[in-house]
């Protein structure tokens, strides 16, 4: 299936100055904001088709620009054209065109064990600090650059890895470019819609279809730790939660529940799946251990309880319930013990949404501090976030139908789907936590229910 | 171009007016002659005989019979799963029909409008399907004959995005899945 990418660091013989902290840092938070100018000249092609180097350079630029945090210095503005990865640039030439960071790279073809491989190497310069910006490798060591090697068909992943390294170096946060998004590809009229499980790179490249469309599939979710997807399918008549192993390209029904199961989501450690079973008109939440295949019922209430999502430490669950008369968000302890509610009193499940409107599809942030949700209010739909204590609700988007948020693995970006107006087809979007950077995610067909993978190995 | 066409039109109007000013030439006089009437054919002698009345409407026990004479859908209010008086009347007819045709098994599908999230609507649709099933079972239909499924908002009956379309899409749909006549 997927080729593992070989990660290596650039070990340079040149003497390295002791680790001076560079000045340049991008602040992702809110407030006044100006994107950081970064120059990424085309990587030098060494013994490789220049188009490969061009592709890698384009992908890196596109990844970084898509964050809204960076503005890519246009090539026409370059003064220095004789860059060399081994030599410091003429900083004055880059200052004058107001570039904060300069990325210099090469793409080579190398032979290893009889296989032709592609290797991308990168270094980054702090133009105003006039110094090399050192990276941290996957072992936490300071290195003067990064180098990634893979097979020719996976060259885009080299670019995503480099973009992740640059993003991480400039923001202090983990990147999210070398990731994939699983979603529902839709086609046909609304009353006879074909819905297929599809997967693509996070930038929309390499779309693949995992199911044929013979059965409706819905709500795929990625394992945060493995190449696994859980989703709901109507295959076999009764809608059930399935598990799909991407490496083996195999699917199986999850558990032997008697009735319809739906709304699955992995726990943060990837070891279990939360799901809903509906029995004679009553939906309740269950937790299924993927090792033992034992399940435990977490809610027992005559109201609808669904759309569970677990906190990163596994101790709490946020879910959707209409026990108060309309769909709202509630938090409970995974072990079912009573808790002190933000609104006062003690209860097994505490309501955290009190704004006007109907709240659903809560998803706990990988950072643990926020919950993303879908809100329906006055005929419009929003994607929003709220603190786990129910404070600080912020709506990030608005349209005729915005639904189904899921977090980037670093917890900075939310992907969701949108039907912009009545009767319009759904497509995928992303928005950052500030709400400033709203972007469409292009797919070959109509699309819904996007879910983000973890960073790939 | 547009200017050019405008002036052309003006000229045409001018000539048209000028043409009207000339006196009309006398039209040729046409004398209409009557067409010869066809010879009447002799009417055949018809003897009225009593016939078996042709059955009107769908065949009893058929899918069409159920749709037309019983009603296969009940409708729900927004975010509700209570059965209205109309819905109860339809379900009483369904139960009576099902007792007449004991070989028929049914699948009750719960459907929702598009103004909710997928997962919540799957739960709501299941609730609607179960309410329909339970009502039929209370009226004596064997629960083994009744399956349920929720399609949430995935299978709308009406395609529009209007209040009327949403009202149609909030339903419990009784589908005959086996034992149907015809």
Coordinates of C-alpha atoms in Angstrom, one line a residue:
Chain A
X1 CA 0.0 0.0 0.0
X2 CA 1.7 3.1 1.2
X3 CA 5.4 3.3 1.1
X4 CA 7.0 4.3 4.3
X5 CA 8.8 7.5 3.9
X6 CA 12.4 7.3 4.9
X7 CA 13.4 10.2 7.1
X8 CA 17.0 11.3 7.5
X9 CA 18.7 14.4 8.7
X10 CA 21.2 16.4 6.8
X11 CA 24.5 15.9 8.5
X12 CA 26.8 18.6 7.3
X13 CA 30.5 18.8 7.6
X14 CA 30.4 22.5 7.7
X15 CA 31.0 23.9 11.1
X16 CA 27.8 24.9 12.7
X17 CA 27.5 27.9 14.9
X18 CA 26.2 27.1 18.4
X19 CA 22.5 27.0 18.5
X20 CA 21.5 30.7 18.6
X21 CA 17.7 31.1 18.8
X22 CA 16.5 32.7 15.7
X23 CA 14.3 35.8 16.0
X24 CA 11.7 34.8 13.5
X25 CA 8.5 33.2 14.9
X26 CA 5.0 33.1 13.6
X27 CA 2.2 33.6 16.1
X28 CA -0.8 31.5 15.2
X29 CA -3.1 33.0 17.9
X30 CA -5.8 35.6 17.4
X31 CA -5.4 39.4 17.3
X32 CA -3.9 41.6 14.7
X33 CA -2.3 39.5 12.1
X34 CA 0.0 39.9 9.1
X35 CA 1.1 36.8 7.2
X36 CA 4.8 36.1 7.3
X37 CA 6.6 36.5 3.9
X38 CA 8.5 33.4 2.9
X39 CA 10.5 32.8 -0.3
X40 CA 10.6 29.3 -1.6
X41 CA 12.5 29.3 -4.9
X42 CA 12.2 26.2 -7.1
X43 CA 14.3 23.4 -5.6
X44 CA 17.4 22.6 -7.6
X45 CA 17.0 19.4 -9.6
X46 CA 20.1 17.2 -9.4
X47 CA 20.0 14.3 -11.7
X48 CA 16.3 14.3 -11.7
X49 CA 13.5 15.5 -14.0
X50 CA 13.1 19.3 -13.3
X51 CA 9.4 18.7 -13.3
X52 CA 9.8 16.6 -10.1
X53 CA 11.6 19.5 -8.4
X54 CA 8.9 21.9 -9.7
X55 CA 6.1 19.7 -8.3
X56 CA 7.8 19.5 -4.9
X57 CA 8.4 23.2 -4.8
X58 CA 4.8 23.9 -5.8
X59 CA 3.3 21.6 -3.3
X60 CA 5.4 23.1 -0.5
X61 CA 4.3 26.6 -1.5
X62 CA 0.7 25.6 -1.7
X63 CA 0.7 23.9 1.7
X64 CA 2.2 26.9 3.4
X65 CA 0.0 29.4 1.7
X66 CA -3.1 27.4 2.5
X67 CA -2.6 28.1 6.2
X68 CA -3.2 31.8 5.7
X69 CA -0.2 32.3 8.0
X70 CA 2.4 32.9 5.2
X71 CA 2.5 34.8 2.0
X72 CA 4.9 33.4 -0.6
X73 CA 7.2 35.9 -2.1
X74 CA 6.6 35.8 -5.9
X75 CA 9.5 34.5 -8.1
X76 CA 9.5 37.7 -10.2
X77 CA 10.7 39.6 -7.2
X78 CA 13.8 37.5 -6.6
X79 CA 17.2 39.3 -7.0
X80 CA 19.5 36.5 -6.1
X81 CA 19.1 33.6 -8.5
X82 CA 22.3 31.7 -7.8
X83 CA 21.2 30.0 -4.6
X84 CA 23.1 27.0 -3.3
X85 CA 21.9 24.9 -0.4
X86 CA 25.5 24.8 1.0
X87 CA 26.1 28.5 0.9
X88 CA 24.5 31.3 2.9
X89 CA 22.4 33.6 0.7
X90 CA 23.0 37.3 0.1
X91 CA 20.7 38.4 2.9
X92 CA 20.5 42.0 1.6
X93 CA 18.9 40.7 -1.7
X94 CA 16.1 39.1 0.3
X95 CA 15.6 41.9 2.8
X96 CA 15.1 44.3 0.0
X97 CA 12.1 42.3 -1.2
X98 CA 10.8 42.0 2.3
X99 CA 11.2 38.3 2.8
X100 CA 11.4 37.0 6.4
X101 CA 12.3 33.4 5.7
X102 CA 14.1 31.9 2.7
X103 CA 13.8 28.2 2.0
X104 CA 16.4 26.6 -0.2
X105 CA 16.2 23.0 -1.3
X106 CA 17.4 20.3 -3.7
X107 CA 15.7 17.3 -5.3
X108 CA 18.0 14.4 -6.3
X109 CA 17.6 11.0 -7.7
X110 CA 19.6 8.4 -5.7
X111 CA 20.0 4.7 -5.9
X112 CA 19.6 2.6 -2.8
X113 CA 19.7 -1.2 -2.9
X114 CA 19.0 -1.2 -6.6
X115 CA 15.9 1.1 -6.2
X116 CA 15.7 4.5 -7.7
X117 CA 14.6 6.9 -5.0
X118 CA 13.9 10.6 -4.8
X119 CA 15.5 12.7 -2.1
X120 CA 14.5 16.2 -1.1
X121 CA 16.7 18.3 1.1
X122 CA 15.9 21.7 2.6
X123 CA 17.4 24.5 4.7
X124 CA 15.8 27.6 5.9
X125 CA 17.4 31.0 6.5
X126 CA 16.2 33.8 8.8
X127 CA 16.8 36.7 6.4
X128 CA 16.7 39.6 9.0
X129 CA 18.5 37.5 11.7
X130 CA 21.0 36.5 8.9
X131 CA 21.3 33.0 10.2
X132 CA 20.4 29.4 9.4
X133 CA 17.2 28.3 11.1
X134 CA 17.9 25.0 12.7
X135 CA 15.2 22.3 12.7
X136 CA 14.3 19.7 15.2
X137 CA 14.3 16.2 13.9
X138 CA 11.9 13.5 14.9
X139 CA 14.2 12.5 17.8
X140 CA 14.3 16.1 19.1
X141 CA 17.8 16.8 17.9
X142 CA 18.8 20.1 16.5
X143 CA 19.8 19.7 12.8
X144 CA 20.8 22.2 10.2
X145 CA 18.3 21.0 7.6
X146 CA 15.9 18.2 6.8
X147 CA 16.1 15.5 4.2
X148 CA 13.4 13.0 3.1
X149 CA 13.7 10.1 0.7
X150 CA 11.0 8.1 -0.9
X151 CA 9.9 6.2 -4.0
X152 CA 9.2 8.3 -7.2
X153 CA 5.4 7.8 -6.9
X154 CA 5.4 9.4 -3.4
X155 CA 7.3 12.6 -4.2
X156 CA 4.4 14.7 -3.0
X157 CA 4.9 13.3 0.4
X158 CA 8.4 14.6 0.5
X159 CA 7.0 18.1 -0.2
X160 CA 4.4 17.7 2.6
X161 CA 7.0 16.6 5.0
X162 CA 9.2 19.6 4.1
X163 CA 6.2 21.9 4.5
X164 CA 5.4 20.4 7.9
X165 CA 9.0 20.9 9.0
X166 CA 8.9 24.6 7.8
X167 CA 5.5 25.2 9.4
X168 CA 6.6 23.6 12.7
X169 CA 9.8 25.5 12.7
X170 CA 8.1 28.8 12.2
X171 CA 5.0 28.4 14.4
X172 CA 6.3 26.0 17.1
X173 CA 3.3 23.8 16.4
X174 CA 3.2 20.4 14.7
X175 CA 2.3 20.5 11.0
X176 CA -0.6 18.8 9.3
X177 CA 0.2 18.6 5.6
X178 CA 1.5 15.0 5.4
X179 CA -2.0 13.8 6.3
X180 CA -5.0 12.4 4.4
X181 CA -8.7 13.1 4.5
X182 CA -11.3 10.4 4.3
X183 CA -14.8 11.6 3.1
X184 CA -18.0 10.6 1.4
X185 CA -17.9 11.1 -2.4
X186 CA -21.5 11.8 -3.6
X187 CA -23.1 11.7 -7.0
X188 CA -26.5 11.4 -8.6
X189 CA -29.9 13.0 -7.7
X190 CA -30.7 13.7 -4.0
X191 CA -33.4 11.0 -3.8
X192 CA -31.1 8.3 -5.2
X193 CA -27.7 9.5 -4.2
X194 CA -24.6 7.3 -4.6
X195 CA -22.3 7.7 -1.6
X196 CA -18.8 6.2 -1.6
X197 CA -16.0 6.1 0.8
X198 CA -13.1 8.1 -0.6
X199 CA -9.7 9.1 0.6
X200 CA -7.3 11.7 -0.6
X201 CA -4.2 13.6 0.5
X202 CA -5.0 16.6 2.7
X203 CA -4.3 18.9 -0.3
X204 CA -6.8 17.1 -2.5
X205 CA -4.3 15.0 -4.5
X206 CA -4.5 11.2 -5.0
X207 CA -8.2 10.6 -4.6
X208 CA -9.1 6.9 -4.2
X209 CA -12.4 5.3 -3.7
X210 CA -12.6 2.6 -1.1
X211 CA -16.2 1.4 -1.7
X212 CA -18.1 0.9 -4.9
X213 CA -21.2 2.9 -4.2
X214 CA -23.5 -0.2 -4.2
X215 CA -24.3 0.6 -0.5
X216 CA -24.7 4.0 1.1
X217 CA -21.9 4.7 3.5
X218 CA -21.7 7.7 5.9
X219 CA -19.7 9.4 8.6
X220 CA -16.2 8.0 8.2
X221 CA -13.7 8.8 11.0
X222 CA -9.9 8.2 10.9
X223 CA -8.1 6.4 13.7
X224 CA -5.8 9.0 15.4
X225 CA -3.1 6.3 15.7
X226 CA -3.4 3.8 12.8
X227 CA -4.3 3.4 9.2
X228 CA -7.9 2.5 10.1
X229 CA -11.2 4.1 9.4
X230 CA -14.6 3.5 11.1
X231 CA -17.8 4.4 9.3
X232 CA -21.4 3.5 8.9
X233 CA -22.7 1.4 6.0
X234 CA -26.1 0.1 4.9
X235 CA -24.5 -3.0 3.4
X236 CA -26.5 -6.0 4.7
X237 CA -29.7 -4.0 5.2
X238 CA -29.3 -2.9 8.8
X239 CA -27.1 0.2 9.1
X240 CA -24.0 -0.8 11.0
X241 CA -20.6 0.6 12.1
X242 CA -17.7 -0.9 10.1
X243 CA -14.0 -0.9 10.6
X244 CA -11.8 -0.5 7.5
X245 CA -8.1 -1.4 7.5
X246 CA -6.4 0.7 4.9
X247 CA -3.2 -1.4 4.7
X248 CA -5.1 -4.6 4.1
X249 CA -8.0 -2.9 2.2
X250 CA -10.4 -5.0 4.3
X251 CA -13.6 -4.1 6.1
X252 CA -15.5 -5.8 8.9
X253 CA -18.6 -5.2 10.9
X254 CA -17.7 -3.8 14.3
X255 CA -19.1 -5.8 17.1
X256 CA -22.3 -8.0 17.1
X257 CA -24.8 -5.4 18.1
X258 CA -28.4 -6.5 17.7
X259 CA -29.7 -3.3 16.3
X260 CA -28.6 -0.4 14.1
X261 CA -25.3 1.2 15.1
X262 CA -24.0 4.5 13.8
X263 CA -22.1 7.7 14.7
X264 CA -18.7 6.0 15.3
X265 CA -15.6 7.8 16.5
X266 CA -12.2 6.5 17.7
X267 CA -10.9 7.2 21.1
X268 CA -7.8 9.4 21.1
X269 CA -5.5 6.4 21.7
X270 CA -7.1 4.5 18.8
X271 CA -7.8 1.5 21.0
X272 CA -11.6 1.8 21.1
X273 CA -14.5 3.1 19.2
X274 CA -17.4 5.1 20.6
X275 CA -20.7 4.5 18.8
X276 CA -24.4 4.7 19.1
X277 CA -26.9 1.8 19.1
X278 CA -30.6 2.5 18.5
X279 CA -32.9 0.1 20.2
X280 CA -36.6 0.4 19.7
X281 CA -36.5 4.2 19.2
X282 CA -33.9 4.9 21.8
X283 CA -30.3 5.8 20.9
X284 CA -27.6 5.3 23.5
X285 CA -23.8 5.4 23.5
X286 CA -21.5 2.5 23.7
X287 CA -17.7 2.1 24.0
X288 CA -16.2 -0.8 22.1
X289 CA -12.7 -2.1 22.9
X290 CA -11.0 -3.0 19.6
X291 CA -8.7 -5.6 21.3
X292 CA -11.2 -7.5 23.4
X293 CA -14.2 -6.6 21.2
X294 CA -16.1 -6.1 24.4
X295 CA -18.5 -3.2 24.6
X296 CA -19.8 -1.1 27.5
X297 CA -23.0 1.0 27.5
X298 CA -22.2 4.5 28.6
X299 CA -25.6 6.2 28.5
X300 CA -29.0 4.8 29.5
X301 CA -31.6 7.5 28.9
X302 CA -34.8 7.6 26.9
X303 CA -33.7 10.6 25.0
X304 CA -31.5 10.5 21.8
X305 CA -27.9 10.2 22.9
X306 CA -25.5 10.2 19.9
X307 CA -22.4 11.7 18.2
X308 CA -19.9 10.8 21.1
X309 CA -16.3 12.1 21.1
X310 CA -13.7 11.4 23.7
X311 CA -11.3 13.8 25.4
X312 CA -7.6 13.2 24.6
X313 CA -7.0 11.7 28.0
X314 CA -9.9 9.4 27.6
X315 CA -11.6 10.4 30.8
X316 CA -14.5 12.4 29.4
X317 CA -17.0 12.2 26.6
X318 CA -18.9 14.9 24.9
X319 CA -22.1 13.9 23.1
X320 CA -25.3 15.1 21.6
X321 CA -28.6 14.6 23.4
X322 CA -32.2 16.0 23.2
X323 CA -32.8 15.1 26.9
X324 CA -33.4 18.8 27.6
X325 CA -36.0 19.1 24.8
X326 CA -33.8 20.0 21.9
X327 CA -30.4 18.8 20.6
X328 CA -27.6 20.1 22.9
X329 CA -24.1 19.1 23.9
X330 CA -23.4 17.3 27.1
X331 CA -20.2 16.1 28.8
X332 CA -20.0 13.0 31.0
X333 CA -17.2 11.0 32.7
X334 CA -16.2 7.9 30.7
X335 CA -16.6 5.8 33.9
X336 CA -20.1 7.2 34.5
X337 CA -19.4 8.9 37.8
X338 CA -21.3 12.1 38.6
X339 CA -19.6 15.4 38.0
X340 CA -20.0 19.0 39.1
X341 CA -21.7 20.8 36.2
X342 CA -20.7 24.2 35.0
X343 CA -24.3 25.4 35.5
X344 CA -24.3 24.2 39.1
X345 CA -25.3 20.9 40.7
X346 CA -24.0 17.4 40.2
X347 CA -25.1 15.1 37.4
X348 CA -23.9 12.2 35.4
X349 CA -24.1 14.3 32.3
X350 CA -23.7 18.1 32.3
X351 CA -25.1 20.3 29.6
X352 CA -22.6 22.7 28.2
X353 CA -24.5 24.6 25.5
X354 CA -27.1 27.2 26.5
X355 CA -27.0 29.5 23.5
X356 CA -30.1 29.9 21.3
X357 CA -30.2 27.1 18.7
X358 CA -29.6 23.4 18.3
X359 CA -26.2 22.0 18.7
X360 CA -24.9 18.7 17.4
X361 CA -21.8 16.7 16.2
X362 CA -19.4 17.7 19.0
X363 CA -15.8 16.8 18.4
X364 CA -13.2 17.2 21.1
X365 CA -10.0 19.0 20.0
X366 CA -6.8 17.0 20.0
X367 CA -5.4 19.7 22.3
X368 CA -8.2 19.0 24.8
X369 CA -9.3 22.6 25.4
X370 CA -12.1 23.1 22.8
X371 CA -15.1 21.3 21.4
X372 CA -16.1 21.9 17.7
X373 CA -19.7 21.5 16.9
X374 CA -22.5 22.1 14.3
X375 CA -25.0 24.8 15.4
X376 CA -28.4 25.4 13.8
X377 CA -29.9 28.8 14.5
X378 CA -32.5 30.9 12.8
X379 CA -32.5 28.8 9.6
X380 CA -28.7 28.9 9.3
X381 CA -26.0 26.5 10.1
X382 CA -22.6 27.2 11.7
X383 CA -19.4 25.5 12.6
X384 CA -18.2 26.7 16.0
X385 CA -16.0 26.0 19.0
X386 CA -16.7 26.1 22.7
X387 CA -14.7 25.6 25.9
X388 CA -15.2 22.3 27.7
X389 CA -16.8 24.3 30.6
X390 CA -19.3 25.7 28.1
X391 CA -17.7 29.2 28.0
X392 CA -16.3 31.1 25.1
X393 CA -18.5 29.9 22.3
X394 CA -17.3 31.2 18.9
X395 CA -19.0 30.7 15.6
X396 CA -16.4 30.3 12.8
X397 CA -18.7 29.8 9.7
X398 CA -22.2 30.4 8.5
X399 CA -24.2 29.1 5.5
X400 CA -27.4 27.3 4.5
X401 CA -25.8 24.1 5.8
X402 CA -22.4 23.8 7.4
X403 CA -22.0 20.4 9.1
X404 CA -19.7 17.8 10.6
X405 CA -16.5 19.4 11.8
X406 CA -13.3 17.4 12.3
X407 CA -9.9 18.6 13.6
X408 CA -6.5 18.7 11.9
X409 CA -4.2 16.5 14.0
X410 CA -2.5 19.7 15.5
X411 CA -5.9 21.1 16.5
X412 CA -5.5 24.3 14.5
X413 CA -7.8 23.7 11.5
X414 CA -11.3 22.3 11.2
X415 CA -12.6 20.6 8.1
X416 CA -16.4 20.3 7.5
X417 CA -18.9 20.2 4.6
X418 CA -21.1 22.9 3.2
X419 CA -24.2 23.3 1.1
X420 CA -24.0 27.0 0.5
X421 CA -27.6 27.5 -0.6
X422 CA -30.9 25.5 -0.7
X423 CA -30.5 22.6 -3.2
X424 CA -26.8 23.2 -3.7
X425 CA -24.4 20.2 -3.6
X426 CA -22.2 19.6 -0.6
X427 CA -18.4 20.3 -0.9
X428 CA -15.5 20.2 1.6
X429 CA -14.1 23.2 3.3
X430 CA -11.6 24.1 6.0
X431 CA -11.4 26.9 8.4
X432 CA -8.7 27.8 10.9
X433 CA -9.5 28.5 14.6
X434 CA -9.6 32.2 14.1
X435 CA -12.3 31.8 11.4
X436 CA -10.2 34.0 9.2
X437 CA -8.9 31.4 6.8
X438 CA -11.9 29.7 5.2
X439 CA -11.0 27.6 2.1
X440 CA -12.7 25.1 -0.2
X441 CA -11.1 21.7 -0.4
X442 CA -11.5 20.7 -4.0
X443 CA -12.7 17.1 -4.8
X444 CA -13.6 15.5 -8.1
X445 CA -17.2 14.9 -7.0
X446 CA -19.6 16.4 -4.5
X447 CA -18.3 15.5 -1.0
X448 CA -19.4 15.4 2.6
X449 CA -18.3 14.1 6.1
X450 CA -14.5 14.9 5.9
X451 CA -12.3 13.4 8.6
X452 CA -8.6 14.0 9.1
X453 CA -5.9 11.4 9.5
X454 CA -3.1 11.7 12.0
X455 CA 0.3 12.8 10.7
X456 CA 1.6 10.0 8.6
X457 CA 4.8 8.1 9.5
Chain B
X1 CA -24.7 48.1 -33.8
X2 CA -27.6 48.7 -31.5
X3 CA -28.0 52.2 -32.8
X4 CA -28.0 50.9 -36.4
X5 CA -30.8 48.5 -35.6
X6 CA -32.9 51.2 -34.0
X7 CA -32.7 53.4 -37.1
X8 CA -33.6 50.4 -39.3
X9 CA -36.7 49.8 -37.2
X10 CA -37.6 53.5 -37.5
X11 CA -37.3 53.2 -41.2
X12 CA -39.5 50.1 -41.3
X13 CA -42.2 51.8 -39.2
X14 CA -42.1 54.8 -41.5
X15 CA -42.6 52.7 -44.6
X16 CA -45.2 50.7 -42.9
X17 CA -47.2 53.8 -42.2
X18 CA -46.7 54.9 -45.7
X19 CA -48.0 51.6 -47.0
X20 CA -51.1 51.9 -44.9
X21 CA -51.8 55.3 -46.5
X22 CA -52.2 53.8 -50.0
X23 CA -55.9 52.7 -50.7
X24 CA -56.4 48.9 -50.6
X25 CA -57.0 47.1 -53.8
X26 CA -60.4 45.4 -54.1
X27 CA -60.2 41.7 -53.0
X28 CA -61.3 39.0 -55.4
X29 CA -64.8 37.8 -54.7
X30 CA -64.9 34.1 -53.9
X31 CA -68.2 32.3 -54.0
X32 CA -68.3 29.4 -51.5
X33 CA -70.0 26.3 -52.9
X34 CA -71.6 23.8 -50.5
X35 CA -69.7 20.4 -50.3
X36 CA -71.7 17.4 -51.2
X37 CA -73.1 15.6 -48.1
X38 CA -71.9 12.0 -47.6
X39 CA -74.5 9.3 -47.9
X40 CA -75.6 8.1 -44.5
X41 CA -74.4 4.5 -43.8
X42 CA -77.0 2.1 -42.5
X43 CA -76.7 1.7 -38.7
X44 CA -76.1 -1.8 -37.4
X45 CA -78.7 -3.3 -35.2
X46 CA -77.3 -3.5 -31.6
X47 CA -78.7 -5.6 -28.9
X48 CA -77.8 -4.6 -25.4
X49 CA -76.5 -7.5 -23.3
X50 CA -75.6 -7.4 -19.6
X51 CA -71.8 -7.6 -18.9
X52 CA -69.8 -8.5 -15.9
X53 CA -68.7 -5.2 -14.3
X54 CA -65.0 -4.5 -14.9
X55 CA -63.2 -4.1 -11.6
X56 CA -62.0 -0.6 -11.0
X57 CA -59.0 0.4 -8.9
X58 CA -56.0 -1.6 -7.8
X59 CA -56.0 -5.4 -7.3
X60 CA -56.8 -6.2 -3.7
X61 CA -53.8 -7.1 -1.7
X62 CA -51.4 -5.5 -4.2
X63 CA -48.8 -2.9 -3.6
X64 CA -51.0 -0.4 -5.4
X65 CA -53.9 -1.3 -3.2
X66 CA -51.9 -0.6 -0.2
X67 CA -50.6 2.7 -1.5
X68 CA -53.9 4.0 -2.9
X69 CA -56.5 2.6 -0.5
X70 CA -54.5 2.4 2.8
X71 CA -51.7 5.0 2.6
X72 CA -48.0 4.0 3.0
X73 CA -46.7 7.2 4.6
X74 CA -47.3 9.0 7.9
X75 CA -45.9 12.5 8.4
X76 CA -44.3 14.0 11.5
X77 CA -43.9 17.6 12.8
X78 CA -40.5 19.2 12.9
X79 CA -38.1 17.3 15.2
X80 CA -41.1 15.3 16.5
X81 CA -42.0 11.6 16.5
X82 CA -45.5 11.8 17.9
X83 CA -48.2 10.3 15.7
X84 CA -50.9 12.8 14.7
X85 CA -54.6 11.9 14.4
X86 CA -54.1 11.6 10.6
X87 CA -51.1 9.4 11.0
X88 CA -52.9 7.2 13.5
X89 CA -55.9 6.8 11.1
X90 CA -53.5 5.7 8.3
X91 CA -51.7 3.2 10.7
X92 CA -55.1 1.7 11.7
X93 CA -55.9 1.1 8.1
X94 CA -52.4 -0.4 7.6
X95 CA -52.9 -2.7 10.6
X96 CA -56.4 -3.8 9.2
X97 CA -54.9 -4.4 5.8
X98 CA -52.0 -6.4 7.2
X99 CA -54.5 -8.6 9.1
X100 CA -56.3 -9.2 5.8
X101 CA -53.0 -10.2 4.1
X102 CA -51.1 -12.1 6.8
X103 CA -48.3 -13.2 4.4
X104 CA -47.2 -9.6 3.9
X105 CA -44.1 -8.4 5.7
X106 CA -43.1 -4.8 6.0
X107 CA -40.1 -2.5 6.4
X108 CA -40.8 0.7 8.1
X109 CA -38.3 3.5 7.2
X110 CA -37.9 6.6 9.3
X111 CA -37.0 9.7 7.3
X112 CA -36.1 13.3 8.2
X113 CA -35.8 16.6 6.5
X114 CA -32.5 18.1 5.6
X115 CA -32.4 20.6 8.4
X116 CA -30.5 18.6 10.9
X117 CA -27.1 16.8 11.1
X118 CA -26.7 13.4 9.7
X119 CA -26.1 11.6 12.9
X120 CA -28.9 13.2 14.9
X121 CA -31.3 12.5 12.0
X122 CA -30.3 8.8 11.9
X123 CA -31.3 8.7 15.6
X124 CA -34.5 10.6 14.9
X125 CA -35.4 8.5 11.9
X126 CA -35.0 5.4 13.9
X127 CA -37.3 6.8 16.6
X128 CA -39.9 7.6 14.0
X129 CA -39.7 4.1 12.4
X130 CA -40.0 2.5 15.9
X131 CA -43.0 4.6 16.8
X132 CA -44.8 3.4 13.7
X133 CA -43.8 -0.2 14.3
X134 CA -44.9 0.0 17.9
X135 CA -48.3 1.5 17.0
X136 CA -48.9 -1.3 14.4
X137 CA -47.8 -4.0 16.9
X138 CA -50.2 -2.5 19.5
X139 CA -53.0 -3.0 16.9
X140 CA -52.2 -6.6 16.6
X141 CA -49.6 -6.8 13.9
X142 CA -47.0 -9.6 14.6
X143 CA -43.7 -7.8 15.4
X144 CA -41.9 -10.5 13.5
X145 CA -43.5 -9.1 10.3
X146 CA -42.2 -5.6 10.9
X147 CA -38.6 -4.5 10.3
X148 CA -37.4 -1.0 10.8
X149 CA -34.6 1.1 9.3
X150 CA -33.6 4.7 9.6
X151 CA -32.5 6.7 6.5
X152 CA -32.1 9.9 8.5
X153 CA -32.0 12.7 5.9
X154 CA -30.4 10.5 3.2
X155 CA -33.5 9.6 1.2
X156 CA -35.7 12.6 0.7
X157 CA -39.1 12.0 -0.9
X158 CA -39.3 15.6 -2.1
X159 CA -36.3 17.2 -3.6
X160 CA -36.9 20.9 -2.8
X161 CA -35.7 23.0 0.0
X162 CA -39.0 24.5 1.0
X163 CA -41.2 24.0 4.1
X164 CA -43.5 21.8 2.1
X165 CA -40.7 19.6 0.9
X166 CA -39.3 19.3 4.4
X167 CA -42.8 18.4 5.8
X168 CA -43.0 15.6 3.1
X169 CA -39.6 14.3 4.0
X170 CA -40.4 13.9 7.7
X171 CA -42.1 10.6 7.4
X172 CA -42.5 7.0 8.3
X173 CA -42.7 5.0 5.1
X174 CA -44.2 1.5 5.2
X175 CA -42.7 -0.6 2.5
X176 CA -44.2 -4.1 1.6
X177 CA -41.2 -6.4 1.3
X178 CA -42.8 -9.8 0.8
X179 CA -46.0 -11.6 0.4
X180 CA -47.6 -9.1 -1.9
X181 CA -50.4 -10.1 -4.3
X182 CA -49.6 -9.5 -8.0

